[in-house]
Amino acid sequence: MSIGTIPRFPLATLPTPLHEAHRLREALGGPERCPRILIKRDDLTGLALGGNKARKLEFLIADALRQGATALITTGAVQSNHARMTAAAARLAGLHCSLVLTTGVEDPPIQGNLLLDHLLQAEVHLVPAPPDKALAVDAAVDETIARVAADLESRGERPYVIPVGGSSPVGALGYVAGTLELVGQLAAAGEAPTRLYYASGSRGTQAGLVLGAKIYSAPYQVYGIAVSGGGADKDARALQNATEAAAMLGIASPVTEADLITDEGYIGEGYGIPTPECLEAIRLLAQTEAIFLDPSYTGKAMAGLIDHVRRGIIKPDETVVFLHTGGVPAIFAHGTRLLE
Ligand SMILES: *Cc1c(COP(=O)(O)O)cnc(C)c1O
């Protein structure tokens, strides 16, 4: 069974461009010091300002509709890109959307993604969470999701619960399809990059990327830069998502634990708290390529890539792909702090 036969609800504008970052390479020391960097612009997927969740949601929404769902419930941090894009997908599919969002402050400002959630008319339920656990799937979140689901059912709705980050086996299919697209683009351009770097959170993207890389014989190895902790649990979940996604494609999963490469060295103080290196990466990409990175995910992933270049972990004669997974609306929840 091929990925093309699995039901998909069209949400994204595909294929996304592959852009060679010449000016960034110059700024990082030129060909003597820095590899060629190809940026896969999944910040340009469309669906209410773009990001990696558009690819997952194409499969998740199709699954929800197939099951006869009338409402979506999902969860994330208060500035969750996944929540914003799920709210957008719900509008396009004619579904109700309830969001259970964790917040470290009592009354989070209605900015960035949260502002867009309200514009998209999602029903927002806030749950307190300490800042360092902003992405944790904890008991309070599970309880609230159960209560919201029961409430929707009592109103005659049929809710479909999407896990944090859209990271289920069905969601993982998004980056199996995304890999097929990328591998085709690379082949057409005569490129054979050695590595792919991306920001790793709930790991559904990883499950799809590593499974896709195996299925389509990608030339590169997949390097996740973690934006939050919990590595061991997440490895197990990514492996399970890859296994179940492979089963949907009618194959035994070729993914092993050795394929799950995640560098936890760039998280800093915690999820959603930008490090100085993250802020430097955001400014550098804006100034060299006029591309915006975000303070929670892609800024940290690029900080990891830049550090690997500076430390010589990546050799100047290599070519690497940086998967820009989006997140740009979160910039507008940070204000001028990004300039510091
Ligand atoms: C969700 C997200 C990620 C991480 O994807 P996971 O599948 O949760 O690992 C990376 N970048 C951005 C901008 C995101 O919104």
mmCIF file of C-alpha atoms in Angstrom, residues 31-250:
data_model
loop_
_atom_site.group_PDB
_atom_site.id
_atom_site.type_symbol
_atom_site.label_atom_id
_atom_site.label_comp_id
_atom_site.label_asym_id
_atom_site.label_seq_id
_atom_site.Cartn_x
_atom_site.Cartn_y
_atom_site.Cartn_z
ATOM 1 C CA PRO A 31 32.525 27.471 1.751
ATOM 2 C CA GLU A 32 35.714 27.090 3.828
ATOM 3 C CA ARG A 33 33.797 26.751 7.079
ATOM 4 C CA CYS A 34 30.153 26.113 6.380
ATOM 5 C CA PRO A 35 28.233 23.419 4.460
ATOM 6 C CA ARG A 36 25.611 24.256 1.855
ATOM 7 C CA ILE A 37 22.266 24.717 3.603
ATOM 8 C CA LEU A 38 18.984 23.993 1.811
ATOM 9 C CA ILE A 39 15.926 25.275 3.666
ATOM 10 C CA LYS A 40 12.736 23.262 3.144
ATOM 11 C CA ARG A 41 10.089 25.951 3.581
ATOM 12 C CA ASP A 42 7.346 24.131 5.493
ATOM 13 C CA ASP A 43 6.651 27.478 7.134
ATOM 14 C CA LEU A 44 4.935 28.119 3.785
ATOM 15 C CA THR A 45 2.487 25.189 3.839
ATOM 16 C CA GLY A 46 -0.401 27.626 4.130
ATOM 17 C CA LEU A 47 -3.318 26.791 6.454
ATOM 18 C CA ALA A 48 -3.576 29.916 8.602
ATOM 19 C CA LEU A 49 0.091 31.000 8.437
ATOM 20 C CA GLY A 50 1.769 27.669 7.876
ATOM 21 C CA GLY A 51 3.880 25.091 9.637
ATOM 22 C CA ASN A 52 4.517 21.372 9.916
ATOM 23 C CA LYS A 53 1.097 20.608 11.430
ATOM 24 C CA ALA A 54 -0.619 21.211 8.072
ATOM 25 C CA ARG A 55 0.885 17.975 6.743
ATOM 26 C CA LYS A 56 -0.207 15.953 9.786
ATOM 27 C CA LEU A 57 -3.687 17.481 9.798
ATOM 28 C CA GLU A 58 -4.364 16.421 6.192
ATOM 29 C CA PHE A 59 -4.353 12.806 7.411
ATOM 30 C CA LEU A 60 -5.889 13.501 10.845
ATOM 31 C CA ILE A 61 -8.878 15.419 9.441
ATOM 32 C CA ALA A 62 -9.532 12.715 6.834
ATOM 33 C CA ASP A 63 -9.488 10.147 9.657
ATOM 34 C CA ALA A 64 -11.835 12.254 11.799
ATOM 35 C CA LEU A 65 -14.309 12.654 8.927
ATOM 36 C CA ARG A 66 -14.132 8.939 8.106
ATOM 37 C CA GLN A 67 -15.092 8.222 11.736
ATOM 38 C CA GLY A 68 -18.059 10.592 11.491
ATOM 39 C CA ALA A 69 -16.639 13.176 13.901
ATOM 40 C CA THR A 70 -18.345 16.564 14.178
ATOM 41 C CA ALA A 71 -15.859 18.188 16.571
ATOM 42 C CA LEU A 72 -12.116 18.250 17.202
ATOM 43 C CA ILE A 73 -10.416 18.482 20.579
ATOM 44 C CA THR A 74 -6.703 19.015 20.920
ATOM 45 C CA THR A 75 -4.174 20.330 23.400
ATOM 46 C CA GLY A 76 -0.895 22.207 23.595
ATOM 47 C CA ALA A 77 0.804 25.169 25.217
ATOM 48 C CA VAL A 78 -0.962 28.516 25.071
ATOM 49 C CA GLN A 79 1.131 29.562 22.041
ATOM 50 C CA SER A 80 0.714 26.177 20.344
ATOM 51 C CA ASN A 81 1.051 26.285 16.559
ATOM 52 C CA HIS A 82 -0.615 22.894 16.432
ATOM 53 C CA ALA A 83 -3.681 24.252 18.251
ATOM 54 C CA ARG A 84 -3.928 27.246 15.882
ATOM 55 C CA MET A 85 -3.674 25.053 12.801
ATOM 56 C CA THR A 86 -6.151 22.496 14.179
ATOM 57 C CA ALA A 87 -8.615 25.368 14.740
ATOM 58 C CA ALA A 88 -8.024 26.449 11.133
ATOM 59 C CA ALA A 89 -8.467 22.905 9.788
ATOM 60 C CA ALA A 90 -11.717 22.591 11.753
ATOM 61 C CA ARG A 91 -13.104 25.687 10.006
ATOM 62 C CA LEU A 92 -12.220 24.282 6.565
ATOM 63 C CA ALA A 93 -13.684 20.853 7.348
ATOM 64 C CA GLY A 94 -16.850 22.267 8.945
ATOM 65 C CA LEU A 95 -16.070 20.906 12.402
ATOM 66 C CA HIS A 96 -16.353 22.415 15.877
ATOM 67 C CA CYS A 97 -12.986 22.908 17.630
ATOM 68 C CA SER A 98 -12.188 22.863 21.361
ATOM 69 C CA LEU A 99 -8.647 23.635 22.531
ATOM 70 C CA VAL A 100 -7.228 22.718 25.950
ATOM 71 C CA LEU A 101 -4.225 25.021 26.375
ATOM 72 C CA THR A 102 -1.697 25.020 29.217
ATOM 73 C CA THR A 103 -0.489 28.354 30.538
ATOM 74 C CA GLY A 104 2.154 29.361 33.077
ATOM 75 C CA VAL A 105 0.429 32.668 33.839
ATOM 76 C CA GLU A 106 -3.116 33.220 35.027
ATOM 77 C CA ASP A 107 -4.307 35.520 32.292
ATOM 78 C CA PRO A 108 -2.178 34.982 29.181
ATOM 79 C CA PRO A 109 -2.201 37.933 26.762
ATOM 80 C CA ILE A 110 -4.358 37.378 23.668
ATOM 81 C CA GLN A 111 -1.464 37.576 21.217
ATOM 82 C CA GLY A 112 0.216 35.464 18.555
ATOM 83 C CA ASN A 113 -1.332 32.022 18.140
ATOM 84 C CA LEU A 114 -3.869 32.558 20.948
ATOM 85 C CA LEU A 115 -5.237 35.605 19.142
ATOM 86 C CA LEU A 116 -5.610 33.529 15.978
ATOM 87 C CA ASP A 117 -7.342 30.704 17.925
ATOM 88 C CA HIS A 118 -9.999 33.201 18.968
ATOM 89 C CA LEU A 119 -10.309 34.659 15.456
ATOM 90 C CA LEU A 120 -10.855 31.098 14.215
ATOM 91 C CA GLN A 121 -13.614 30.808 16.831
ATOM 92 C CA ALA A 122 -12.106 27.876 18.687
ATOM 93 C CA GLU A 123 -13.495 27.181 22.172
ATOM 94 C CA VAL A 124 -10.481 27.790 24.421
ATOM 95 C CA HIS A 125 -10.076 26.052 27.817
ATOM 96 C CA LEU A 126 -7.037 27.188 29.827
ATOM 97 C CA VAL A 127 -5.304 24.828 32.259
ATOM 98 C CA PRO A 128 -2.546 26.055 34.582
ATOM 99 C CA ALA A 129 0.903 24.561 34.045
ATOM 100 C CA PRO A 130 4.306 25.522 35.398
ATOM 101 C CA PRO A 131 6.328 27.121 32.555
ATOM 102 C CA ASP A 132 8.862 24.286 32.307
ATOM 103 C CA LYS A 133 6.047 21.816 31.825
ATOM 104 C CA ALA A 134 4.189 23.835 29.223
ATOM 105 C CA LEU A 135 4.076 20.879 26.851
ATOM 106 C CA ALA A 136 3.521 18.117 29.385
ATOM 107 C CA VAL A 137 0.623 15.794 28.885
ATOM 108 C CA ASP A 138 -0.410 15.817 32.506
ATOM 109 C CA ALA A 139 -3.384 14.675 34.512
ATOM 110 C CA ALA A 140 -5.066 18.093 34.563
ATOM 111 C CA VAL A 141 -4.968 18.211 30.770
ATOM 112 C CA ASP A 142 -6.336 14.677 30.423
ATOM 113 C CA GLU A 143 -9.133 15.465 32.882
ATOM 114 C CA THR A 144 -10.080 18.632 31.047
ATOM 115 C CA ILE A 145 -10.084 16.855 27.687
ATOM 116 C CA ALA A 146 -12.385 14.160 29.125
ATOM 117 C CA ARG A 147 -14.715 16.815 30.563
ATOM 118 C CA VAL A 148 -14.799 18.796 27.293
ATOM 119 C CA ALA A 149 -15.478 15.574 25.337
ATOM 120 C CA ALA A 150 -18.348 14.612 27.643
ATOM 121 C CA ASP A 151 -19.781 18.103 27.378
ATOM 122 C CA LEU A 152 -19.616 18.031 23.563
ATOM 123 C CA GLU A 153 -21.292 14.604 23.517
ATOM 124 C CA SER A 154 -24.098 15.908 25.718
ATOM 125 C CA ARG A 155 -24.630 18.630 23.092
ATOM 126 C CA GLY A 156 -24.952 15.941 20.384
ATOM 127 C CA GLU A 157 -21.434 16.362 18.961
ATOM 128 C CA ARG A 158 -19.103 13.468 18.108
ATOM 129 C CA PRO A 159 -15.620 14.566 19.255
ATOM 130 C CA TYR A 160 -12.323 13.330 17.774
ATOM 131 C CA VAL A 161 -9.351 13.851 20.093
ATOM 132 C CA ILE A 162 -6.032 14.742 18.475
ATOM 133 C CA PRO A 163 -3.039 14.219 20.814
ATOM 134 C CA VAL A 164 -0.558 16.999 21.574
ATOM 135 C CA GLY A 165 1.322 18.028 18.433
ATOM 136 C CA GLY A 166 -0.908 15.835 16.259
ATOM 137 C CA SER A 167 1.636 13.135 17.063
ATOM 138 C CA SER A 168 -0.360 9.965 16.517
ATOM 139 C CA PRO A 169 0.399 7.221 13.971
ATOM 140 C CA VAL A 170 -2.079 8.863 11.569
ATOM 141 C CA GLY A 171 -0.416 12.260 12.097
ATOM 142 C CA ALA A 172 3.013 10.733 11.483
ATOM 143 C CA LEU A 173 1.890 9.884 7.937
ATOM 144 C CA GLY A 174 2.147 13.626 7.206
ATOM 145 C CA TYR A 175 5.931 13.502 7.195
ATOM 146 C CA VAL A 176 6.030 10.199 5.361
ATOM 147 C CA ALA A 177 4.261 12.089 2.558
ATOM 148 C CA GLY A 178 6.445 15.148 3.240
ATOM 149 C CA THR A 179 9.562 12.994 2.817
ATOM 150 C CA LEU A 180 8.316 11.620 -0.500
ATOM 151 C CA GLU A 181 7.920 15.228 -1.657
ATOM 152 C CA LEU A 182 11.380 16.263 -0.413
ATOM 153 C CA VAL A 183 13.193 13.204 -1.803
ATOM 154 C CA GLY A 184 11.620 13.914 -5.204
ATOM 155 C CA GLN A 185 12.702 17.567 -5.083
ATOM 156 C CA LEU A 186 16.248 16.623 -4.113
ATOM 157 C CA ALA A 187 16.510 14.051 -6.891
ATOM 158 C CA ALA A 188 15.180 16.524 -9.480
ATOM 159 C CA ALA A 189 17.749 19.100 -8.319
ATOM 160 C CA GLY A 190 20.591 16.557 -8.307
ATOM 161 C CA GLU A 191 21.141 17.087 -4.575
ATOM 162 C CA ALA A 192 22.188 14.397 -2.082
ATOM 163 C CA PRO A 193 22.366 16.079 1.348
ATOM 164 C CA THR A 194 23.971 14.108 4.161
ATOM 165 C CA ARG A 195 21.756 15.410 6.993
ATOM 166 C CA LEU A 196 18.335 16.893 7.711
ATOM 167 C CA TYR A 197 17.980 19.143 10.776
ATOM 168 C CA TYR A 198 14.629 20.063 12.319
ATOM 169 C CA ALA A 199 13.044 21.138 15.631
ATOM 170 C CA SER A 200 11.803 18.178 17.636
ATOM 171 C CA GLY A 201 8.925 18.484 20.138
ATOM 172 C CA SER A 202 6.288 15.787 20.540
ATOM 173 C CA ARG A 203 8.127 13.695 17.906
ATOM 174 C CA GLY A 204 5.337 12.960 15.424
ATOM 175 C CA THR A 205 7.428 14.794 12.849
ATOM 176 C CA GLN A 206 10.380 12.590 13.751
ATOM 177 C CA ALA A 207 8.325 9.386 13.388
ATOM 178 C CA GLY A 208 7.243 10.450 9.899
ATOM 179 C CA LEU A 209 10.666 11.743 8.847
ATOM 180 C CA VAL A 210 12.603 8.648 9.897
ATOM 181 C CA LEU A 211 9.993 6.244 8.512
ATOM 182 C CA GLY A 212 9.827 8.212 5.254
ATOM 183 C CA ALA A 213 13.624 8.368 4.996
ATOM 184 C CA LYS A 214 13.785 4.560 5.199
ATOM 185 C CA ILE A 215 10.884 3.875 2.833
ATOM 186 C CA TYR A 216 12.075 6.281 0.120
ATOM 187 C CA SER A 217 15.832 5.696 0.620
ATOM 188 C CA ALA A 218 16.596 9.321 1.506
ATOM 189 C CA PRO A 219 20.298 10.210 1.169
ATOM 190 C CA TYR A 220 20.321 12.036 4.525
ATOM 191 C CA GLN A 221 20.251 11.127 8.195
ATOM 192 C CA VAL A 222 17.565 12.831 10.303
ATOM 193 C CA TYR A 223 18.867 15.025 13.178
ATOM 194 C CA GLY A 224 16.339 16.335 15.668
ATOM 195 C CA ILE A 225 17.198 19.323 17.838
ATOM 196 C CA ALA A 226 14.995 18.950 20.934
ATOM 197 C CA VAL A 227 13.015 21.970 22.152
ATOM 198 C CA SER A 228 11.746 20.178 25.269
ATOM 199 C CA GLY A 229 12.969 17.339 27.482
ATOM 200 C CA GLY A 230 11.639 13.862 28.224
ATOM 201 C CA GLY A 231 13.826 12.086 25.686
ATOM 202 C CA ALA A 232 13.445 8.469 26.804
ATOM 203 C CA ASP A 233 9.622 8.485 26.907
ATOM 204 C CA LYS A 234 9.502 10.337 23.628
ATOM 205 C CA ASP A 235 11.833 7.860 21.913
ATOM 206 C CA ALA A 236 9.433 5.072 22.860
ATOM 207 C CA ARG A 237 6.447 7.047 21.592
ATOM 208 C CA ALA A 238 8.162 7.985 18.306
ATOM 209 C CA LEU A 239 9.113 4.361 17.724
ATOM 210 C CA GLN A 240 5.537 3.241 18.398
ATOM 211 C CA ASN A 241 4.084 5.923 16.112
ATOM 212 C CA ALA A 242 6.487 4.888 13.340
ATOM 213 C CA THR A 243 5.589 1.211 13.826
ATOM 214 C CA GLU A 244 1.846 1.870 13.668
ATOM 215 C CA ALA A 245 2.169 4.280 10.739
ATOM 216 C CA ALA A 246 4.171 1.619 8.869
ATOM 217 C CA ALA A 247 1.410 -0.909 9.617
ATOM 218 C CA MET A 248 -1.108 1.451 7.972
ATOM 219 C CA LEU A 249 1.128 1.327 4.897
ATOM 220 C CA GLY A 250 1.110 -2.470 5.089
#
